[in-house]
Coordinates of C-alpha atoms in Angstrom, one line a residue:
M1 CA 76.2 43.2 34.0
N2 CA 74.3 40.6 36.0
K3 CA 73.1 37.5 33.9
G4 CA 69.9 37.2 35.9
Q5 CA 69.0 40.8 35.5
F6 CA 67.0 40.3 32.2
R7 CA 65.2 37.1 33.0
V8 CA 61.8 36.9 31.4
P9 CA 59.2 34.9 33.4
K10 CA 57.9 31.9 31.5
R11 CA 54.3 32.2 30.4
T12 CA 51.8 29.7 31.6
Q13 CA 48.4 28.6 30.3
K14 CA 46.8 31.0 32.8
D15 CA 48.2 33.9 30.8
Y16 CA 45.8 33.4 28.0
S17 CA 42.2 34.4 28.2
L18 CA 39.4 32.1 27.1
A19 CA 38.4 34.7 24.4
F20 CA 42.0 34.6 23.1
K21 CA 42.0 30.8 22.9
L22 CA 38.7 30.7 21.2
Q23 CA 39.8 33.3 18.6
L24 CA 43.0 31.5 17.9
V25 CA 41.2 28.1 17.5
D26 CA 38.7 29.8 15.2
E27 CA 41.5 31.2 13.0
I28 CA 43.2 27.8 12.7
E29 CA 40.0 25.9 12.0
K30 CA 39.0 28.4 9.3
G31 CA 42.4 27.9 7.7
A32 CA 43.7 31.5 8.2
L33 CA 46.7 30.1 10.1
S34 CA 48.4 26.8 10.7
Q35 CA 49.3 25.7 14.2
S36 CA 53.0 26.6 13.7
E37 CA 52.1 30.0 12.2
A38 CA 49.8 30.8 15.1
Q39 CA 52.6 29.8 17.5
L40 CA 55.0 32.2 15.9
K41 CA 52.5 35.0 15.4
Y42 CA 51.4 35.0 19.1
G43 CA 54.6 33.9 20.7
I44 CA 53.2 30.7 22.3
Q45 CA 56.1 28.7 23.6
G46 CA 54.8 25.2 24.1
N47 CA 54.6 23.0 21.0
S48 CA 51.4 21.2 22.2
T49 CA 49.6 24.2 23.8
I50 CA 47.6 25.1 20.7
L51 CA 46.8 21.4 20.0
I52 CA 45.4 21.1 23.5
W53 CA 43.2 24.2 22.9
L54 CA 42.0 22.8 19.6
R55 CA 41.0 19.5 21.3
K56 CA 39.3 21.3 24.1
H57 CA 37.6 24.2 22.3
G58 CA 37.6 23.3 18.6
I59 CA 34.7 21.8 16.6
L60 CA 36.9 19.7 14.4
D61 CA 38.2 16.3 15.3
W62 CA 41.7 17.1 16.6
N63 CA 42.2 13.9 18.5
S64 CA 43.6 12.0 15.5
K65 CA 47.0 12.7 14.0
Q66 CA 47.0 15.6 11.6
T67 CA 49.2 15.8 8.6
M68 CA 50.4 19.3 7.9

């Protein structure tokens, strides 16, 4: 069996639609999910990806450090 046969391409930011990002940001800001729960639920690989979306698309102040 070839080791490279089952390689999964890494996802990039471009894989997520704006509608998906806005929906996820809304869920987090309403308290339905934490950032880490959303990351696990939706299979988002990057640790800072959701924080970037929250800063860009959210209505809360996500620029300061959050204690979770």
